[in-house]
Short mmCIF file of C-alpha atoms in Angstrom, two decimals:
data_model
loop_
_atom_site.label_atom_id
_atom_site.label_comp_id
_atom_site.label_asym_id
_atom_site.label_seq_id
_atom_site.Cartn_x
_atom_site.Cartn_y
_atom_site.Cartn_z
CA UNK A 253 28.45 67.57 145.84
CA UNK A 254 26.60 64.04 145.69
CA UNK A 255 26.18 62.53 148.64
CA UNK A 256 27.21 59.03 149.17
CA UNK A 257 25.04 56.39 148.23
CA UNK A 258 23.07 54.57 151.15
CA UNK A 259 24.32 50.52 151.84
CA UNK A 260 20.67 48.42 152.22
CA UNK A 261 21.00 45.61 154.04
CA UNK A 262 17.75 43.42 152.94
CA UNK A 263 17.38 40.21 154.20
CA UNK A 264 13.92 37.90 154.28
CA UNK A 265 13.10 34.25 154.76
CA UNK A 266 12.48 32.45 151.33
CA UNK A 267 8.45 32.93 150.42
CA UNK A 268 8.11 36.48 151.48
CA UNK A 269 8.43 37.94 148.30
CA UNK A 270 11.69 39.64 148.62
CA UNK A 271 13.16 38.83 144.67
CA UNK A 272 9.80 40.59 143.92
CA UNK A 273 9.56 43.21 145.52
CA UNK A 274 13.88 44.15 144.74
CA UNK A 275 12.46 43.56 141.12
CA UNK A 276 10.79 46.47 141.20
CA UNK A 277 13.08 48.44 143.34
CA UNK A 278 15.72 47.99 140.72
CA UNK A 279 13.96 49.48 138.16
CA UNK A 280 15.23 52.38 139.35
CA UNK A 281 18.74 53.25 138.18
CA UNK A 282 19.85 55.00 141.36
CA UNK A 283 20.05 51.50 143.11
CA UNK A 284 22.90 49.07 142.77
CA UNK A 285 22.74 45.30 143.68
CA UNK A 286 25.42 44.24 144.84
CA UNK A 287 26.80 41.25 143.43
CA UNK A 288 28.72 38.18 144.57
CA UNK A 289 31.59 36.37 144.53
CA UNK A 290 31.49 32.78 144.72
CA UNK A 291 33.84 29.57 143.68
CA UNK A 292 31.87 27.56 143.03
CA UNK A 293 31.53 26.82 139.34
CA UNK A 294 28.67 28.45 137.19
CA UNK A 295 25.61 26.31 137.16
CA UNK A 296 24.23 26.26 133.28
CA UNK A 297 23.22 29.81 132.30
CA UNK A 298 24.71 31.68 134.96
CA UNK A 299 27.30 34.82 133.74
CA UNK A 300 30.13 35.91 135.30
CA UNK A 301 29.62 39.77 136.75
CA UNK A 302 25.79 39.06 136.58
CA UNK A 303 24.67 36.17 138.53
CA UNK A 304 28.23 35.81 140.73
CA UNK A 305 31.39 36.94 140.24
CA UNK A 306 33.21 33.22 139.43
CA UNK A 307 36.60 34.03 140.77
CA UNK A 308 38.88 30.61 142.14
CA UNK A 309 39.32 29.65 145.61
CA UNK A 310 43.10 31.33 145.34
CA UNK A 311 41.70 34.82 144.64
CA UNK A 312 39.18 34.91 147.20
CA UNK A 313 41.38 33.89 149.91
CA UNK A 314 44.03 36.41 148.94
CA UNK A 315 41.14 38.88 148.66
CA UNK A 316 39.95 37.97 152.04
CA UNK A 317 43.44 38.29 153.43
CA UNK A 318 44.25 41.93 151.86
CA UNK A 319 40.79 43.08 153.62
CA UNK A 320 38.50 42.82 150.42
CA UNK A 321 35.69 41.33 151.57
CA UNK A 322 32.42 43.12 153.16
CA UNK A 323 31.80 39.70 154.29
CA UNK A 324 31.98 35.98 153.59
CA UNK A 325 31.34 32.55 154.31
CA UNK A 326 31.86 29.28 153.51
CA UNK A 327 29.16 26.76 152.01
CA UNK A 328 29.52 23.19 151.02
CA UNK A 329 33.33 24.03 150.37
CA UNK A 330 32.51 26.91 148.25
CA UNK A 331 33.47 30.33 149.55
CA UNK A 332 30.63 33.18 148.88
CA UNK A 333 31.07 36.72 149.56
CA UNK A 334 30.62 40.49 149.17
CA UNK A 335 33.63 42.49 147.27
CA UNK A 336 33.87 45.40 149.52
CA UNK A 337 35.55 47.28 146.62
CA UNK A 338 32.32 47.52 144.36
CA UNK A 339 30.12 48.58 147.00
CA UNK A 340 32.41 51.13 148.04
CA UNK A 341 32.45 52.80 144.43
CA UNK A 342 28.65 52.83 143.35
CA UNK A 343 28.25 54.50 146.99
CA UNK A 344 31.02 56.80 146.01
CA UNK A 345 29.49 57.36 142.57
CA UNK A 346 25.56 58.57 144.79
CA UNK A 347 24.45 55.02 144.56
CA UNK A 348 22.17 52.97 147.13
CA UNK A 349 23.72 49.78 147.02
CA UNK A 350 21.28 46.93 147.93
CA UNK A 351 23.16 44.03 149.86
CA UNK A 352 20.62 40.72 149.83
CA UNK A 353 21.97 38.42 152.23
CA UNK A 354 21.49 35.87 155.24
CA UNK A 355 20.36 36.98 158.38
CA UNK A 356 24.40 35.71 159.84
CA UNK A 357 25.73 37.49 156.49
CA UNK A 358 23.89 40.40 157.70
CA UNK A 359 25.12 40.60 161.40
CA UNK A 360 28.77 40.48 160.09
CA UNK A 361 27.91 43.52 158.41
CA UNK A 362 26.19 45.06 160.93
CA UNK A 363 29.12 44.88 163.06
CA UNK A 364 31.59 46.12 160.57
CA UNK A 365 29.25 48.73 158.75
CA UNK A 366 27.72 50.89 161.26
CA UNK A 367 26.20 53.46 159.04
CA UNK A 368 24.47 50.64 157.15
CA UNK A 369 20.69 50.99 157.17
CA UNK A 370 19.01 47.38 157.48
CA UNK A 371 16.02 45.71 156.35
CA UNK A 372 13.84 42.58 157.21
CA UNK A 373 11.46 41.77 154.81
CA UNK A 374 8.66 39.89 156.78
CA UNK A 375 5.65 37.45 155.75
CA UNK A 376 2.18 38.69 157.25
CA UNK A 377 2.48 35.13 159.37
CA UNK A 378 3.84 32.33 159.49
CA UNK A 379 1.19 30.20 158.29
CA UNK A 380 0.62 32.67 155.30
CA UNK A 381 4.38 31.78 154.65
CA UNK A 382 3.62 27.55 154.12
CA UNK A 383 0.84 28.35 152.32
CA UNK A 384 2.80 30.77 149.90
CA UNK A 385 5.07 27.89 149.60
CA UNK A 386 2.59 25.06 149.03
CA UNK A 387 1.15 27.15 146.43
CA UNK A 388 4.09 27.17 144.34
CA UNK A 389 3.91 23.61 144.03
CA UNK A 390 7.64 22.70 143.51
CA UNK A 391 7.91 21.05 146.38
CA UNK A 392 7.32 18.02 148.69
CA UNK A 393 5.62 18.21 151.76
CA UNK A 394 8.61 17.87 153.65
CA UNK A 395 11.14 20.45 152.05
CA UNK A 396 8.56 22.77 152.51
CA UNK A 397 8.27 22.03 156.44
CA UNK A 398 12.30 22.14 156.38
CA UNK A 399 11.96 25.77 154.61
CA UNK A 400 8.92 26.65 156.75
CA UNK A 401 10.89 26.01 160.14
CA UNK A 402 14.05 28.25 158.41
CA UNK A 403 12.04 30.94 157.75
CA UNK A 404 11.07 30.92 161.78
CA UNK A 405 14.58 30.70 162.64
CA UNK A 406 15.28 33.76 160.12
CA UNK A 407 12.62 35.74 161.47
CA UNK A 408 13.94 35.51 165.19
CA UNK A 409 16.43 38.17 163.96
CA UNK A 410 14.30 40.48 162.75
CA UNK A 411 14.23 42.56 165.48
CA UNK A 412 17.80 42.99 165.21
CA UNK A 413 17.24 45.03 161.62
CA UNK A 414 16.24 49.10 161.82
CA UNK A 415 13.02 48.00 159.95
CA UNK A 416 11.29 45.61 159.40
CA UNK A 417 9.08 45.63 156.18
CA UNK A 418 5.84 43.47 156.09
CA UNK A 419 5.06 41.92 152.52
CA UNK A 420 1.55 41.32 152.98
CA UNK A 421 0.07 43.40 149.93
CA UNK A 422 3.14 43.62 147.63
CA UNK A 423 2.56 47.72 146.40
CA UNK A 424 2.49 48.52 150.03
CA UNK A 425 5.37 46.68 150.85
CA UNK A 426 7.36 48.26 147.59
CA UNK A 427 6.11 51.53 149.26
CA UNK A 428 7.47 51.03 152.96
CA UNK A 429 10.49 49.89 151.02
CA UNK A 430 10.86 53.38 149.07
CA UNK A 431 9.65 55.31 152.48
CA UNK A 432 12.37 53.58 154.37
CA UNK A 433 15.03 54.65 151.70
CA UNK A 434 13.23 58.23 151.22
CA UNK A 435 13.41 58.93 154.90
CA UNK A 436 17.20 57.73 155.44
CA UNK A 437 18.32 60.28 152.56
CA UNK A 438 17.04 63.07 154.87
CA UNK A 439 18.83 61.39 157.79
CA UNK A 440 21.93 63.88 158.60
CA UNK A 441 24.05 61.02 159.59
CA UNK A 442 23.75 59.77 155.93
CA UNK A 443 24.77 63.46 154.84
CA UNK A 444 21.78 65.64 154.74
CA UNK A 445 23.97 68.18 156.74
CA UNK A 446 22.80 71.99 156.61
CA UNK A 447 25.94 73.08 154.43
CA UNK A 448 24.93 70.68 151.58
CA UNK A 449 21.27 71.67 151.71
CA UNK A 450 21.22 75.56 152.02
CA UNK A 451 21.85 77.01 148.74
CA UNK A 452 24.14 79.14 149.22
CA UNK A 453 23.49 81.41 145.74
CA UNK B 87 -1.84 46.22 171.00
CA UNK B 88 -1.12 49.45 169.37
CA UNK B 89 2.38 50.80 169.24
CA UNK B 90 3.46 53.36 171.47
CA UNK B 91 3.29 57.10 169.25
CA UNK B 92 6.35 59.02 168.11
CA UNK B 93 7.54 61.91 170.11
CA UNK B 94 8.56 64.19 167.19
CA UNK B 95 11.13 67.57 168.22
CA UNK B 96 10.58 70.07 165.82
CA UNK B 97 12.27 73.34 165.20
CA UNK B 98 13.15 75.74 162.82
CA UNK B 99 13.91 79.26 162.25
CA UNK B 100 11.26 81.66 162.17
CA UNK B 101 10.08 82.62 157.99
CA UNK B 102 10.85 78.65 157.47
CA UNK B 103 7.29 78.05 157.37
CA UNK B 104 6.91 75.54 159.71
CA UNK B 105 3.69 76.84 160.79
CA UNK B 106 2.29 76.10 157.70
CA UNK B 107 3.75 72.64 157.64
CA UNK B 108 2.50 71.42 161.19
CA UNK B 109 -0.77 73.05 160.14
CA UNK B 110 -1.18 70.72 157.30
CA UNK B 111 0.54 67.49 159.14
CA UNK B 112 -2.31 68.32 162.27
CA UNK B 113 -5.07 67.68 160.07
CA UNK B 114 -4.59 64.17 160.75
CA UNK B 115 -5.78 63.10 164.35
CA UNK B 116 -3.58 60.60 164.55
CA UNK B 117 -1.07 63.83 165.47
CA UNK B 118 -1.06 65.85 169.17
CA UNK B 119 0.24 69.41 169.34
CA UNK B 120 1.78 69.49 172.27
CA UNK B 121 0.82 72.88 174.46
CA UNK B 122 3.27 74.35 176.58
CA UNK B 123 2.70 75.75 179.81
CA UNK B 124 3.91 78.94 180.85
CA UNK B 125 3.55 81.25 183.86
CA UNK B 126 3.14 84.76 181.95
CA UNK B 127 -0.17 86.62 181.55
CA UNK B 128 -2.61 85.38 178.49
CA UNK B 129 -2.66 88.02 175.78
CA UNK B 130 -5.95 89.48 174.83
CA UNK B 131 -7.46 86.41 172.38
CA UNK B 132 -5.27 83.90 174.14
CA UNK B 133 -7.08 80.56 175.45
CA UNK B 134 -6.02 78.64 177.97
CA UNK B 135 -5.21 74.97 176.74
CA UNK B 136 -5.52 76.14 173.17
CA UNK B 137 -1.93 78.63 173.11
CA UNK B 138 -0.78 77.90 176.24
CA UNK B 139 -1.82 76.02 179.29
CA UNK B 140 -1.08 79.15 181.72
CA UNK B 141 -0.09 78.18 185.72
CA UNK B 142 1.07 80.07 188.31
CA UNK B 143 4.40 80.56 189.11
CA UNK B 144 4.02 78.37 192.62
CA UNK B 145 2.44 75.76 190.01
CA UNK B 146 5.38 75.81 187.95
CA UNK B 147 7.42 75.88 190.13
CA UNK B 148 6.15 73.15 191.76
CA UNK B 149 6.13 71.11 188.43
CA UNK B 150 9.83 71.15 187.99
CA UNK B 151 10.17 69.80 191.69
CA UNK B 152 7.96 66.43 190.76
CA UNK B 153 9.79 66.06 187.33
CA UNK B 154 6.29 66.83 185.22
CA UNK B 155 8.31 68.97 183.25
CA UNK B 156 10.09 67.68 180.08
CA UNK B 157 12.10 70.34 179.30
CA UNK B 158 11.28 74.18 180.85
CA UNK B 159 13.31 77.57 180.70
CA UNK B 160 13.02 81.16 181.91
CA UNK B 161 12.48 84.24 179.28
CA UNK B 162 11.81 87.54 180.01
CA UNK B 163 10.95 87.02 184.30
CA UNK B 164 8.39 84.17 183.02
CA UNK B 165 8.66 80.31 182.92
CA UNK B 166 7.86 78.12 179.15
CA UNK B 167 7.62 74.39 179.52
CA UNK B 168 6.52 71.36 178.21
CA UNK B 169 4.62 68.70 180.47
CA UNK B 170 5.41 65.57 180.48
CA UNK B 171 2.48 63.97 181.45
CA UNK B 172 0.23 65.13 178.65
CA UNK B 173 3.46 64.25 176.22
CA UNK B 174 3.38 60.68 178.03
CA UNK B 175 -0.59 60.07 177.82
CA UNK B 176 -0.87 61.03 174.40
CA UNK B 177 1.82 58.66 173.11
CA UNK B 178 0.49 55.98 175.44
CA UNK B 179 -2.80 56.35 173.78
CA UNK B 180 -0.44 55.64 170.13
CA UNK B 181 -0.15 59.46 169.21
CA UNK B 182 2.36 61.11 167.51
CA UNK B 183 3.07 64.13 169.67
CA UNK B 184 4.63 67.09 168.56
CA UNK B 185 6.97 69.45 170.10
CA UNK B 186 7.56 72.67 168.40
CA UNK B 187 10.48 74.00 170.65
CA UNK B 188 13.79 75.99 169.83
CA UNK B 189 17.22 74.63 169.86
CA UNK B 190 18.56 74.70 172.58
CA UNK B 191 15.16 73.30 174.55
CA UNK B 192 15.19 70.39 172.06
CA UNK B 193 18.67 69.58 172.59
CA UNK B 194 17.76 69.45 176.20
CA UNK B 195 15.13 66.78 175.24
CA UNK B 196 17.27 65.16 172.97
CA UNK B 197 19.42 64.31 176.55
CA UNK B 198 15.97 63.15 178.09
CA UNK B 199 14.55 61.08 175.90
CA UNK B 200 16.70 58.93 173.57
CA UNK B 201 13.82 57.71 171.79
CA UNK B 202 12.24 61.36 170.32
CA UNK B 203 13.01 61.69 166.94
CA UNK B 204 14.57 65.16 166.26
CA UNK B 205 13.19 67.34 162.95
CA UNK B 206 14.81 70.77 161.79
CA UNK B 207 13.20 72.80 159.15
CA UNK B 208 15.38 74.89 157.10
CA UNK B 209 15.04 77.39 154.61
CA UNK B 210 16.66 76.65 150.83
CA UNK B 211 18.85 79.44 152.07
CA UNK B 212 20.03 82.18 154.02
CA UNK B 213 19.14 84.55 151.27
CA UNK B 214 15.45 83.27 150.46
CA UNK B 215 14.40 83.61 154.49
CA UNK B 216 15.32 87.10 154.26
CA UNK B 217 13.64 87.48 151.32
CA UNK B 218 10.90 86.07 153.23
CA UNK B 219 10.39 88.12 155.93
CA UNK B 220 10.86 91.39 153.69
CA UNK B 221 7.91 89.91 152.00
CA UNK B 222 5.49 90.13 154.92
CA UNK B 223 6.44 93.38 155.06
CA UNK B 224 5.62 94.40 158.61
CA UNK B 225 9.10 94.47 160.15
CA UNK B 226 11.87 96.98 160.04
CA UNK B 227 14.74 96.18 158.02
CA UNK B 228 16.95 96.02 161.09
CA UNK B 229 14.45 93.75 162.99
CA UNK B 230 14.74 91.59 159.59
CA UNK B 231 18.25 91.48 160.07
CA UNK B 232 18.08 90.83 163.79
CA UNK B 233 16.06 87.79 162.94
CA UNK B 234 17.88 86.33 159.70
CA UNK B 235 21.13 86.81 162.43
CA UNK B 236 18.98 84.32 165.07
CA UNK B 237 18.17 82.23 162.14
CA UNK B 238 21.69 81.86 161.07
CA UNK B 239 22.69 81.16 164.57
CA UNK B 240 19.75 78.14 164.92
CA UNK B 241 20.51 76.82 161.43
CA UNK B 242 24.61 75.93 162.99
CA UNK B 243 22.45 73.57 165.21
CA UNK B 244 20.75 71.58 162.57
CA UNK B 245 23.11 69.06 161.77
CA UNK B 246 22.58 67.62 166.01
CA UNK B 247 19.09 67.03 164.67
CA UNK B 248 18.12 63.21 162.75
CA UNK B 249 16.66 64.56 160.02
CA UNK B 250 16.72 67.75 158.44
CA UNK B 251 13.96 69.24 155.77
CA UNK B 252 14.26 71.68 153.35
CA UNK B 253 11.60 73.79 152.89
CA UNK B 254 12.22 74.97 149.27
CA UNK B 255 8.68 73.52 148.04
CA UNK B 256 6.10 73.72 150.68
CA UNK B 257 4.13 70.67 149.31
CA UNK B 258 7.72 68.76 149.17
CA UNK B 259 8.56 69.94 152.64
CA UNK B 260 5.09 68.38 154.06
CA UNK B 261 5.86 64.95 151.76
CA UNK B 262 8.91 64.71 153.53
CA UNK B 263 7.45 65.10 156.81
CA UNK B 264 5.11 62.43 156.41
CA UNK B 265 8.04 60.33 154.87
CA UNK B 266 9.96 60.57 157.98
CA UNK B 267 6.88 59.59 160.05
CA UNK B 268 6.33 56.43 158.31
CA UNK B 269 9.20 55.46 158.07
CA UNK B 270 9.93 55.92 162.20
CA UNK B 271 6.62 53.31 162.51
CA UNK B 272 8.63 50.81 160.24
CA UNK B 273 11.61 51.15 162.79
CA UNK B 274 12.27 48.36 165.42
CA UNK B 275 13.41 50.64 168.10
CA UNK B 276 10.02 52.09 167.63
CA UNK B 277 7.99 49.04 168.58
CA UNK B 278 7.67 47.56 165.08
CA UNK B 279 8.98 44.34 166.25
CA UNK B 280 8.43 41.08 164.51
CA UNK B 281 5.89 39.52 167.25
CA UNK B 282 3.63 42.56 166.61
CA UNK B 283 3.51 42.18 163.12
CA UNK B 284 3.50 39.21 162.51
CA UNK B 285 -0.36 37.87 162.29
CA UNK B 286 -0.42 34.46 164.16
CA UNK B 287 -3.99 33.91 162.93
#
């Protein structure tokens, strides 16, 4: 029997490499990332089922009220939110299901998920953080400051997480990452119980 | 300031090759063996502080009465035991100790000290440990059966433990190991918390 795919929690400020380092992650078929819903509408080039799931404001709230949400929230009138459904069947189906949301996002499901395994992704410091950010060269002085003091706030919940990952060379950090996930899979709470492993033959 | 080491319980059935394992995982000083104490007679070869730190009964005895022992029991007339203040310094000093104990003395620790993290070693199965010990060929068959009975009867205790490793591959077995290690040090609860990583050069 498979066991049941692990639910990863990942959450990091903006700058700390976290789209990076899930790039790679993904590459590897036995992950899932979990995607979306939203209603707001599709922004030019987004797909439905890849970017968000587009469904309207009527089906979310009926999803929310029949229990179908991991979690939600509401952002400039737009609700966004996690279909528990699809997480529950590429866990099912031996998939880790990677869950990339906001540190609040994340304490909802912390509270509702308890065998969820949860990750902070971390910059090496703050300061390394701005100048991350300044390097891209996007943006003014100020929105960086604005995203600068965000990350801060983010970060005071990092000690909230099981782990916390630091992305300060990006192959070790992809490393931890795989470690982390390596390590829960021989967890027995997460179904590495002595029945399933002796081989019985 | 370095983090405080792991106290890692490990156990497993005799002909699981854990020997073997720890040997390879102690070639890394960053790893203490914890040596019990015990109040029976060295055997010819024995050192003391190398296979046993051996005390007098009064000693022992004594021990218990101060709470410098982690765990002890009685076999055979003679007292086994861990101390705890060795256990204490080394980790204080950022070692990872290990405690090679049976079951039921690790499930007394597991009571003690919520923080150890608790490793069984398994065989791929029932069938392959006896073929095991018929392989060394210096036992009886009945004393082969006597122990694959005792290993059956630790294996039912396996799934109390937080991770469990199979040792089907040795070189696998000892990955896995040092999996679980790493991953521990990326674990909040373990003293990876964001204000030590975090480099506020």
């Amino acid at each position: 029997m498979k066991n049941k795919g692990l639910l990863l929690v990942v959450s990091a400020p903006s700058g700390c490499g976290k789209g990076t380092i899930l790039g790679e992650i993904l590459k590897d078929d036995s992950f899932y990332y979990s995607i979306s819903a939203t209603t707001r509408a599709p922004r030019e080039g987004e797909q439905d089922g890849v970017n968000y799931h587009f469904i309207t404001k009527e089906e979310f709230e009926q999803r929310i009220a029949q229990g179908g949400m991991l979690e939600y929230a509401q952002y400039c009138g737009n609700y966004y939110g996690t279909p528990k459904k699809e997480v529950e069947q590429m866990r099912d189906a031996g998939r880790d299901v990677i869950l990339e949301i906001e540190v609040e996002g994340a304490m909802k499901v912390r509270a509702l998920c308890p065998d969820a395994v949860f990750l902070f992704i971390a910059p090496p410091s703050v300061e390394e953080l701005r100048r991350r950010l300044n390097k891209r060269g996007t943006e003014a002085a100020e929105v960086i400051e604005e995203r600068v003091s965000q990350a801060a706030r983010e970060l005071s919940y990092a000690d909230r997480y099981d782990y916390i990952i630091v992305n300060g060379e990006l192959e070790k950090a992809i490393q931890d990452f795989r470690t982390v996930v390596r390590a829960e899979k021989l967890r027995t709470k997460n179904g590495n119980k002595i029945d399933e492993v002796l081989n019985h033959a």
